[in-house]
Short mmCIF file of C-alpha atoms in Angstrom, two decimals:
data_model
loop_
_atom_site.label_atom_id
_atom_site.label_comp_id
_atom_site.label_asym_id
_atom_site.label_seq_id
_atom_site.Cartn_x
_atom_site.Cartn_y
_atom_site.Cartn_z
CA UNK A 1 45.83 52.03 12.98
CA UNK A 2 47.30 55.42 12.29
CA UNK A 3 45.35 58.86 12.07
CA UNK A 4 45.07 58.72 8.40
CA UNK A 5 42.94 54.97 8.38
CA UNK A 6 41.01 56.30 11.52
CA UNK A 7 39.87 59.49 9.56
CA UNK A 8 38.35 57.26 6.66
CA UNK A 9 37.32 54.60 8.41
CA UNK A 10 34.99 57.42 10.85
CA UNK A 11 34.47 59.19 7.58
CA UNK A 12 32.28 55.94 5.92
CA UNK A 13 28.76 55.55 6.29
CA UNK A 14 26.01 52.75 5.91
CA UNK A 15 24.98 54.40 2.69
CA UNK A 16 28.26 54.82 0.75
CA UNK A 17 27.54 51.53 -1.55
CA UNK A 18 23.99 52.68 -2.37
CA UNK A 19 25.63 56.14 -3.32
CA UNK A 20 26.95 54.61 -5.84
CA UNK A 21 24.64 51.83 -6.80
CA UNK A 22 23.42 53.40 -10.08
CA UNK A 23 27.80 53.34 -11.43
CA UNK A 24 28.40 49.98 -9.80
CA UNK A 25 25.26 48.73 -12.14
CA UNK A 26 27.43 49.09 -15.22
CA UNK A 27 30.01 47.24 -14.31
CA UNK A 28 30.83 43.60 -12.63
CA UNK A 29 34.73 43.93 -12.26
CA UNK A 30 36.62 44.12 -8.82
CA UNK A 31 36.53 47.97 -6.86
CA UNK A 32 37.44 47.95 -3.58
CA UNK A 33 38.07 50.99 -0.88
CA UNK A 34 41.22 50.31 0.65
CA UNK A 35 42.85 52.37 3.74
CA UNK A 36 46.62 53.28 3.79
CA UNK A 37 48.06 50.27 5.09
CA UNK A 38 46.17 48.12 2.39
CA UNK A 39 43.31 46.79 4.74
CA UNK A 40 39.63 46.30 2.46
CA UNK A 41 37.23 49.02 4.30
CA UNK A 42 34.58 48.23 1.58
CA UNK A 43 33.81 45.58 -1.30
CA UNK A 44 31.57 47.72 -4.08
CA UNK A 45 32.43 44.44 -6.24
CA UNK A 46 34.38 41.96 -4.74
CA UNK A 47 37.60 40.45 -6.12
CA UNK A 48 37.91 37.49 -7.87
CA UNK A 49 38.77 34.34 -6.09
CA UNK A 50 41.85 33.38 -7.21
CA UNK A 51 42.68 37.28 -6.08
CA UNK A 52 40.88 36.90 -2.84
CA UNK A 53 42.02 33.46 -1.23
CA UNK A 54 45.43 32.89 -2.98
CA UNK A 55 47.11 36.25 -3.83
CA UNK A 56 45.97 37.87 -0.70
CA UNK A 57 47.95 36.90 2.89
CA UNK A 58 44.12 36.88 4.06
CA UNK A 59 40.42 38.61 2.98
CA UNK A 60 40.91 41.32 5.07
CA UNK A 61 43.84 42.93 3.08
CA UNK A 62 44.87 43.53 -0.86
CA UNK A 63 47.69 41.37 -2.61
CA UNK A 64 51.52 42.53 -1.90
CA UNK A 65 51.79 43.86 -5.70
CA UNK A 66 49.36 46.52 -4.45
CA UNK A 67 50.90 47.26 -1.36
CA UNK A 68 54.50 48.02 -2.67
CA UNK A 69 52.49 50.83 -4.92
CA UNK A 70 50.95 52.28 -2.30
CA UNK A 71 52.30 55.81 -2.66
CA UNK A 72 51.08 58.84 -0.84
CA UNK A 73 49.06 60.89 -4.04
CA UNK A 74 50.05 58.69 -6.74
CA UNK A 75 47.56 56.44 -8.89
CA UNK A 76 49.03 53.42 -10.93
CA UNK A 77 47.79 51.27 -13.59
CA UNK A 78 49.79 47.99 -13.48
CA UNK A 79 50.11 44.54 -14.59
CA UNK A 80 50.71 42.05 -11.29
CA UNK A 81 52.90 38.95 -11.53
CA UNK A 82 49.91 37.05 -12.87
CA UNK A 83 49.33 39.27 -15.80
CA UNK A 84 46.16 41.19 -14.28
CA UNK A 85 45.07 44.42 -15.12
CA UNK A 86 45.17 46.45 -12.19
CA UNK A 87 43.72 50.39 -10.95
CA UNK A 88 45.12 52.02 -8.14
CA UNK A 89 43.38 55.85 -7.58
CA UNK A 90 44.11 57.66 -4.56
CA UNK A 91 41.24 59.24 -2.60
CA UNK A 92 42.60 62.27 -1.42
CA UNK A 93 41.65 65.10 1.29
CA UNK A 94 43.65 69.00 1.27
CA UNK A 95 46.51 66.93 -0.52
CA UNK A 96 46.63 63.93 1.96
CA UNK A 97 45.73 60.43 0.85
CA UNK A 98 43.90 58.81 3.27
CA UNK A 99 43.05 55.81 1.27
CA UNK A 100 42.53 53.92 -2.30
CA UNK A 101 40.18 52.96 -4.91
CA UNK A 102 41.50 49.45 -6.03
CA UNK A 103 40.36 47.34 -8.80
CA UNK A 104 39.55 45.86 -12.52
CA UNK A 105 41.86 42.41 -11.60
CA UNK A 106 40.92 41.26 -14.87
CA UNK A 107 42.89 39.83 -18.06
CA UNK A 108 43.12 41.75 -21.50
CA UNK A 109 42.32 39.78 -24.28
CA UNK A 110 46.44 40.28 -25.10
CA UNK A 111 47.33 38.78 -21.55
CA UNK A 112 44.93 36.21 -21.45
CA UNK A 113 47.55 33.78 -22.19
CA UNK A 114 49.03 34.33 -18.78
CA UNK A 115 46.35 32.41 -17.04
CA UNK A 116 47.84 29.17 -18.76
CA UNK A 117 51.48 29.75 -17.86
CA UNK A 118 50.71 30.03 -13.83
CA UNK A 119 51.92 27.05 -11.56
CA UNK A 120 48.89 25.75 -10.10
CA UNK A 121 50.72 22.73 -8.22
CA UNK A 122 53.90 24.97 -6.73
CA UNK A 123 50.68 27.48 -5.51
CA UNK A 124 48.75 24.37 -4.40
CA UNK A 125 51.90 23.23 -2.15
CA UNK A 126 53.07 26.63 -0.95
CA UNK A 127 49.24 27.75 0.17
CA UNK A 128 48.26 24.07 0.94
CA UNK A 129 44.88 24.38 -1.55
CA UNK A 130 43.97 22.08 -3.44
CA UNK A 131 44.86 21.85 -7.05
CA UNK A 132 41.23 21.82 -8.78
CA UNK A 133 39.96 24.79 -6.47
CA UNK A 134 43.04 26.90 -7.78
CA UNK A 135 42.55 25.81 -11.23
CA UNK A 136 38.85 26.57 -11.10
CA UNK A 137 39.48 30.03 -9.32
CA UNK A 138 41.92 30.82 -12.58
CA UNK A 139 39.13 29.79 -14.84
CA UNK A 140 36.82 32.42 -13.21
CA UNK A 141 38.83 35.29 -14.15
CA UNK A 142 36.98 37.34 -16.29
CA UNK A 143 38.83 38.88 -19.83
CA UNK A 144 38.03 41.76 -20.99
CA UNK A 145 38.38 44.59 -24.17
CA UNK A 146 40.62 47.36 -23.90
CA UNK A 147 37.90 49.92 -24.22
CA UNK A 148 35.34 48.11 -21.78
CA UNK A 149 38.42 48.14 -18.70
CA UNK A 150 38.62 52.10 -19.92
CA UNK A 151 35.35 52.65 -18.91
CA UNK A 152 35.54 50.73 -15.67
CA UNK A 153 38.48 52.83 -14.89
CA UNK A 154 36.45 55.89 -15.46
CA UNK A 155 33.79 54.86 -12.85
CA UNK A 156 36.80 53.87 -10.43
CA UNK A 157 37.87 57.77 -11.06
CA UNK A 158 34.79 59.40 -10.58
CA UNK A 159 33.80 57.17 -7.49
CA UNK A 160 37.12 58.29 -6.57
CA UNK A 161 36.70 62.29 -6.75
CA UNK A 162 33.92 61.75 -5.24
CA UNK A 163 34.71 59.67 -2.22
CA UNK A 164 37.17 62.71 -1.98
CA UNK A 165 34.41 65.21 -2.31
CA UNK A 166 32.22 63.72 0.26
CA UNK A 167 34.91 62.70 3.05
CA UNK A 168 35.44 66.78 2.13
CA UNK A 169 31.91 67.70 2.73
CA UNK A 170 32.08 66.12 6.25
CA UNK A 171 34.91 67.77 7.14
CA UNK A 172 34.47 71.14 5.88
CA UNK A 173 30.85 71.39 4.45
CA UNK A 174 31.88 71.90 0.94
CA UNK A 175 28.00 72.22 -0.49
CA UNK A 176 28.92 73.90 -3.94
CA UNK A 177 31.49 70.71 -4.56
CA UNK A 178 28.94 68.07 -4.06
CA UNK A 179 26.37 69.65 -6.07
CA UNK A 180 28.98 69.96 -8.71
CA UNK A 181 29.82 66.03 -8.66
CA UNK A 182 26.68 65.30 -8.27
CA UNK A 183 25.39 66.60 -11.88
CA UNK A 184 28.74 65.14 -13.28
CA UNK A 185 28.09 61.50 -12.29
CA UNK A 186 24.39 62.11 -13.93
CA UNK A 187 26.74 62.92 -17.11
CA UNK A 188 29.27 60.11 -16.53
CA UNK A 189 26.07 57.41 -15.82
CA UNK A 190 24.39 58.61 -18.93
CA UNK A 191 28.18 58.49 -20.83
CA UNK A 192 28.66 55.56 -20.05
CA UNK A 193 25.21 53.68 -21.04
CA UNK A 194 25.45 55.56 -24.29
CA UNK A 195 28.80 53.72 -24.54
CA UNK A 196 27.44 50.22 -24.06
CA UNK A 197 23.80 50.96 -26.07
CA UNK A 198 26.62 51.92 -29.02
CA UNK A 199 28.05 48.57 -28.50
CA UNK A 200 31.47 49.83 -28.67
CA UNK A 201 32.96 46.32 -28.55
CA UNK A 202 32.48 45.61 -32.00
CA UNK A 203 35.82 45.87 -33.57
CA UNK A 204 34.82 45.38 -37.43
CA UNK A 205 34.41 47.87 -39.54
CA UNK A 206 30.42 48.42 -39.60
CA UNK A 207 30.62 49.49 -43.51
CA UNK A 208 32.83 46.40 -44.21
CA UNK A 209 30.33 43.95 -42.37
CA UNK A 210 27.17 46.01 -44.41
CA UNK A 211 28.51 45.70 -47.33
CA UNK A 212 29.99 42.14 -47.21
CA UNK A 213 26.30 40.95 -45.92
CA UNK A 214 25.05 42.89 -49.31
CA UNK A 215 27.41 41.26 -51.59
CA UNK A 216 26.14 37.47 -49.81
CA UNK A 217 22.81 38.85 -50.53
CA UNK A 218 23.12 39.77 -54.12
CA UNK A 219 24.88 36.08 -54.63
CA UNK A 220 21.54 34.88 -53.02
CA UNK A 221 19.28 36.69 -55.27
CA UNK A 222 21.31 35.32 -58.61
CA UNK A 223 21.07 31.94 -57.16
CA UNK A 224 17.17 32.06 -56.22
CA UNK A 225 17.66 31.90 -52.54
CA UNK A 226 14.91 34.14 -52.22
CA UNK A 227 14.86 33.21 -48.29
CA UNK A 228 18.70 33.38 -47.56
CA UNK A 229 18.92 37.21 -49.30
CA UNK A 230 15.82 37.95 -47.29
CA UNK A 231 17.23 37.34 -44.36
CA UNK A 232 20.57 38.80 -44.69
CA UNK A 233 18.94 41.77 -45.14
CA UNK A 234 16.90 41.93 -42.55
CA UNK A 235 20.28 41.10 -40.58
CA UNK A 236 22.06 44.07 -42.11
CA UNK A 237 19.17 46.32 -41.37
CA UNK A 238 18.68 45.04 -37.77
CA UNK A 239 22.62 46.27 -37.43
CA UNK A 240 22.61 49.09 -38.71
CA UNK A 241 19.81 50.40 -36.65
CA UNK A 242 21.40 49.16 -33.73
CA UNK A 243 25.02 50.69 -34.25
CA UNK A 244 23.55 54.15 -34.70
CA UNK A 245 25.44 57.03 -32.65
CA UNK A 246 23.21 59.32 -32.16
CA UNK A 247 21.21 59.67 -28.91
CA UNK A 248 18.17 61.09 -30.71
CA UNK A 249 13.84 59.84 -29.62
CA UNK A 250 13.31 57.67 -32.79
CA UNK A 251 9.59 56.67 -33.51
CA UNK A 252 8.10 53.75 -32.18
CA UNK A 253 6.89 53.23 -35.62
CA UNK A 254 10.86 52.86 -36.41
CA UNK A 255 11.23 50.51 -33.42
CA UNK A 256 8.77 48.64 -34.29
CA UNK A 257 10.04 47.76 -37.84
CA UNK A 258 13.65 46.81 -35.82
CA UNK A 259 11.67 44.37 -33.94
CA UNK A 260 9.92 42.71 -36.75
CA UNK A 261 13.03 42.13 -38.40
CA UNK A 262 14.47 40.74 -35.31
CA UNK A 263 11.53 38.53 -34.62
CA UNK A 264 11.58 37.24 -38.77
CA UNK A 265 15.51 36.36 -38.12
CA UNK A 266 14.39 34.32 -35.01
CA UNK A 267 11.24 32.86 -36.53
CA UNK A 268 13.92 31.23 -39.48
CA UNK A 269 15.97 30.05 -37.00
CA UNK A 270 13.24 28.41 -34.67
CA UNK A 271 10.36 27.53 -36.66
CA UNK A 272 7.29 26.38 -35.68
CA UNK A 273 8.43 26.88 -32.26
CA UNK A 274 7.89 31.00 -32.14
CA UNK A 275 5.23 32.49 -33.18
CA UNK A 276 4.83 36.56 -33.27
CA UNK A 277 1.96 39.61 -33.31
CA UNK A 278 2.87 42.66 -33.56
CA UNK A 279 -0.34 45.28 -33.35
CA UNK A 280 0.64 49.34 -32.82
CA UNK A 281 -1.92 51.52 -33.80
CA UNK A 282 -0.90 54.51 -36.62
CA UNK A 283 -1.56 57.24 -34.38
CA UNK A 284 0.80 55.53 -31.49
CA UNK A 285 3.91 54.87 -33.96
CA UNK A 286 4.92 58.39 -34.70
CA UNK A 287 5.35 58.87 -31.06
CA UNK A 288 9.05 58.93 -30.39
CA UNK A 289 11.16 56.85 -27.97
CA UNK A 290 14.80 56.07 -27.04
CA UNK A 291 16.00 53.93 -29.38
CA UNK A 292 17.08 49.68 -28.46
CA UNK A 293 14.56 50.18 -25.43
CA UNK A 294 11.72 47.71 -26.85
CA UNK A 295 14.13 45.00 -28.41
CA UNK A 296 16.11 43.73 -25.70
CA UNK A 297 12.51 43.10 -23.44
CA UNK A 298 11.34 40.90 -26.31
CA UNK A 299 14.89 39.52 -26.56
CA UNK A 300 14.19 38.56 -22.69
CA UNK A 301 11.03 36.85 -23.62
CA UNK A 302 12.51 34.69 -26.37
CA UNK A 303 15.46 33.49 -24.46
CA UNK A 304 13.34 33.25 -20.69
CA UNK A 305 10.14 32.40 -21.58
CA UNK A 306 9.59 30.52 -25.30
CA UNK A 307 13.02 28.71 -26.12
CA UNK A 308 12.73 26.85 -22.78
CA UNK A 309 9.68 25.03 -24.18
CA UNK A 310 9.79 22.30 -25.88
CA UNK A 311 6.63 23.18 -28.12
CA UNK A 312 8.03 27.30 -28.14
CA UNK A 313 5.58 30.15 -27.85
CA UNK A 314 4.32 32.99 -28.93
CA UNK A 315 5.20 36.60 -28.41
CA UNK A 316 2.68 39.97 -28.82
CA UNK A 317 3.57 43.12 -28.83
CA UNK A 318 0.57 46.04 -28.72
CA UNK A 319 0.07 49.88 -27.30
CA UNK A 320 -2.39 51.38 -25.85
CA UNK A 321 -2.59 55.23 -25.34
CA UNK A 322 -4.19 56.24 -21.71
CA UNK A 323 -5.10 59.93 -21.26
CA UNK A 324 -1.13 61.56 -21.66
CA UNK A 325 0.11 57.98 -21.12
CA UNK A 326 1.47 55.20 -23.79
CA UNK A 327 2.01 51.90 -22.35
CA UNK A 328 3.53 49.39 -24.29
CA UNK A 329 3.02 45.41 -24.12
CA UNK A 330 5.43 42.83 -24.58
CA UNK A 331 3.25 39.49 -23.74
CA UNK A 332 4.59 36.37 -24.33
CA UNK A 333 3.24 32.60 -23.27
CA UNK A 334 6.02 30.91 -21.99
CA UNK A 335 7.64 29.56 -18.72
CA UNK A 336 8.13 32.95 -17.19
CA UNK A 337 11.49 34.37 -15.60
CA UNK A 338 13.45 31.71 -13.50
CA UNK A 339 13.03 32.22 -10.62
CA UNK A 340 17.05 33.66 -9.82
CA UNK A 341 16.15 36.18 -12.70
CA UNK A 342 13.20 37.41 -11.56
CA UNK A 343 14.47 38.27 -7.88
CA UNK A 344 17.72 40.39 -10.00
CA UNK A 345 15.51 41.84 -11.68
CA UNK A 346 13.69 43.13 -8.27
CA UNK A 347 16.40 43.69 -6.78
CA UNK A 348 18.63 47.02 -7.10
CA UNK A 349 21.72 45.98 -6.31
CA UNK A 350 21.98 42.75 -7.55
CA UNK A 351 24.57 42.52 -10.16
CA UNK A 352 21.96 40.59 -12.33
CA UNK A 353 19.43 42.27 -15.03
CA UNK A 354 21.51 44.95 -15.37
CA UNK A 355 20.45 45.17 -18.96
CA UNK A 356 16.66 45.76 -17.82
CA UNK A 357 17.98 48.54 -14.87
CA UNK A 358 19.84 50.36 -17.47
CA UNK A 359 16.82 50.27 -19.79
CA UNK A 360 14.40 51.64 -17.41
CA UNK A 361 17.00 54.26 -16.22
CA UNK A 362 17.18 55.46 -20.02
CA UNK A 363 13.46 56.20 -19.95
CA UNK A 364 13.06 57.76 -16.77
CA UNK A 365 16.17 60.18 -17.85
CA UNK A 366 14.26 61.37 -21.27
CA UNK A 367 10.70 61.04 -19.53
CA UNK A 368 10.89 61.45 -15.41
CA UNK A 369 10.74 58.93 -12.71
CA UNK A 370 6.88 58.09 -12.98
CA UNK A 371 8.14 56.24 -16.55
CA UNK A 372 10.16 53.38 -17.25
CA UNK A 373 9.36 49.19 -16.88
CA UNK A 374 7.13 47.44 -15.57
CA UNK A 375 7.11 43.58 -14.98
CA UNK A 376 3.06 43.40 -14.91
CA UNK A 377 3.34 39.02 -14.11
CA UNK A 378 5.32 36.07 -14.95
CA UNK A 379 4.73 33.20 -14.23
CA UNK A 380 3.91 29.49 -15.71
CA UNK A 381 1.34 30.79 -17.61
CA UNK A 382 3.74 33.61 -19.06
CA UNK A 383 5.53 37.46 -18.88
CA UNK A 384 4.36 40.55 -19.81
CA UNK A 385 6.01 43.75 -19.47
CA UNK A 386 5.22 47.11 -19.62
CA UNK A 387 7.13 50.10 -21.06
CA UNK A 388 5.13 53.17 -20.33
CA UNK A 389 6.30 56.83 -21.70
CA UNK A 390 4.66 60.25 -21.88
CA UNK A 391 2.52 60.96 -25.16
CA UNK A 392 4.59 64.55 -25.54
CA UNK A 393 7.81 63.95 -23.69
CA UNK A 394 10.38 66.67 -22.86
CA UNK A 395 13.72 64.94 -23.65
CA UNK A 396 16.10 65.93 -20.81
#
């Protein structure tokens, strides 16, 4: 090992993943810290198999496609011989590299096609595997948008700059840099949950799908399908509300009316089988909140706890104000959280429940760190959940 690998290898510390817990949250693809010679120092999410056990000459070491781009300051996006998406980012120290971010190995939804064109049998011979465990290692490979392997590449940069910037610190104390970084990866975390709360992935024109679900509606009035235009509104509304840009506290009173037409859409589609309260006093809905913080907990409680029944559920939703505390309840009857749900949940760096992390980090960025979610029980008997925020916040 030269003196390069020896200075980042010394460099790392027990606590580098957990530094960067709160980015790796947001995102499940492959980033790796790789030395000069190519050799994996540190899994932040580990490669896919198919990457791992038949691209790579063994688990200790990247795939040759990355080694013949490893290039003293240069970074490289690339597609490898399998069609993968590939980042390369040096991390670099007074203008020497002295190792790599590596990562993404995923498929674009225009190179997808590539997994079907790759010769499982002549792989199967030449790395004596057998044929199903390659073919099942190809399935895993995740695709994903353009935009969503933009972001990704964004965390691999500013994990990168800041590798840079602490490797830096321990070498020369640079104080002023770190604090620096540090308030820009508060930005880049909050960026980049705005991003996904914005659900950038939809590709259809919003006013096109609006309109279109108005048009159905009207049809449904003229025909008497009193039920079918009610819902479709309610639809419409529901995505409207949830497509909204800004980053604004909406009431919980406006939240609240989200929900119930959520809940109606649900209650057409399953019947007898859900049943739902919703009970906010006046006073409590013209407090303000983040907005898409209550939904996706009741969401949880539909899909975890009622639709496994057989005879369904019911779900309530009430407030109660406490001294300069509002604590709301999302209560439902059902089977509880599996039990592999529950520990992801409870666990921070489990790659699991990010949706709930990311929701409690939203509130305890507008309110502080003594706000957020609470999972109060679940069990056979049923969830509930607590979302608790200040009764006059100061937004940060």
């Amino acid at each position: 090992m030269d003196d390069t690998n020896k200075t980042l290898k010394n460099l790392m510390d027990s606590n580098l993943y957990s530094r960067y817990s709160g980015l790796l949250s947001l995102s499940n693809i492959s980033l790796l810290l790789v030395d000069t010679s190519g050799n994996i120092l540190l899994e932040f999410n580990p490669s896919p198999d198919f990457c791992k056990f038949i691209c790579q000459e063994d688990e200790t070491r990247i795939c040759s496609d990355y080694i013949a781009r490893l290039k003293s300051g240069s970074g490289d996006r690339f597609i490898c011989r399998h069609g993968l998406a590939n980042i390369l980012l040096p991390v670099d120290i007074n203008n020497q590299t002295i190792g790599y971010v590596v990562g993404a190995q995923v498929y674009s939804t225009d190179s997808e096609y590539q997994k079907y064109l790759i010769d499982i049998m002549s792989i199967a011979k030449n790395k004596k595997l057998e044929p199903e465990f390659i073919a099942k290692s190809i399935a895993t490979i995740k695709t994903i948008e353009e935009n969503k392997l933009e972001i990704h590449e964004q965390i691999c940069n500013h994990i990168t700059q800041n590798i840079s910037y602490d490797f830096s610190q321990s070498i020369h104390t640079a104080d002023k840099a770190i604090a620096r970084l540090s308030i820009e990866k508060e930005m880049l975390e909050k960026k980049i949950i705005d991003l996904e709360a914005k659900n950038m992935s939809l590709v259809i024109n919003p006013h096109f799908l609006f309109n279109t679900l108005n048009s159905i509606a009207r049809i449904a009035y003229f025909e008497k399908s009193h039920t079918t235009e009610e819902l479709i509104y309610c639809l419409s509304d529901l995505l409207r509300y949830n497509l909204k840009h800004d980053d604004e506290l909406h009431t919980i009173g406006a939240e609240m009316d989200n929900i119930e037409k959520y809940l109606y859409i649900q209650k057409i589609r399953y019947k007898n089988r859900l049943e739902y309260d919703i009970d906010i006093p006046d006073h409590i809905k013209a407090h303000r909140i983040p907005n898409m913080i209550i939904q996706p907990i009741v969401e949880n409680a539909l899909i975890h706890g009622i639709t496994p029944k057989r005879d369904g559920g019911k779900i309530k939703i009430y407030a109660e104000e406490n001294k300069n505390d509002i604590n709301i309840f999302v209560v439902d009857n059902g089977n509880g959280f599996p039990t592999e749900v529950l520990k992801s949940l409870q666990q921070s760096e489990n790659k699991l429940g990010i949706g709930f992390r990311s929701t409690d980090k939203r509130l305890k960025r507008y309110f502080g760190e003594q706000y957020g979610l609470k999972i109060e029980k679940s069990d056979y008997s049923g969830s509930t959940v607590t979302i608790s925020i200040p009764t006059k916040p100061n937004a940060r």
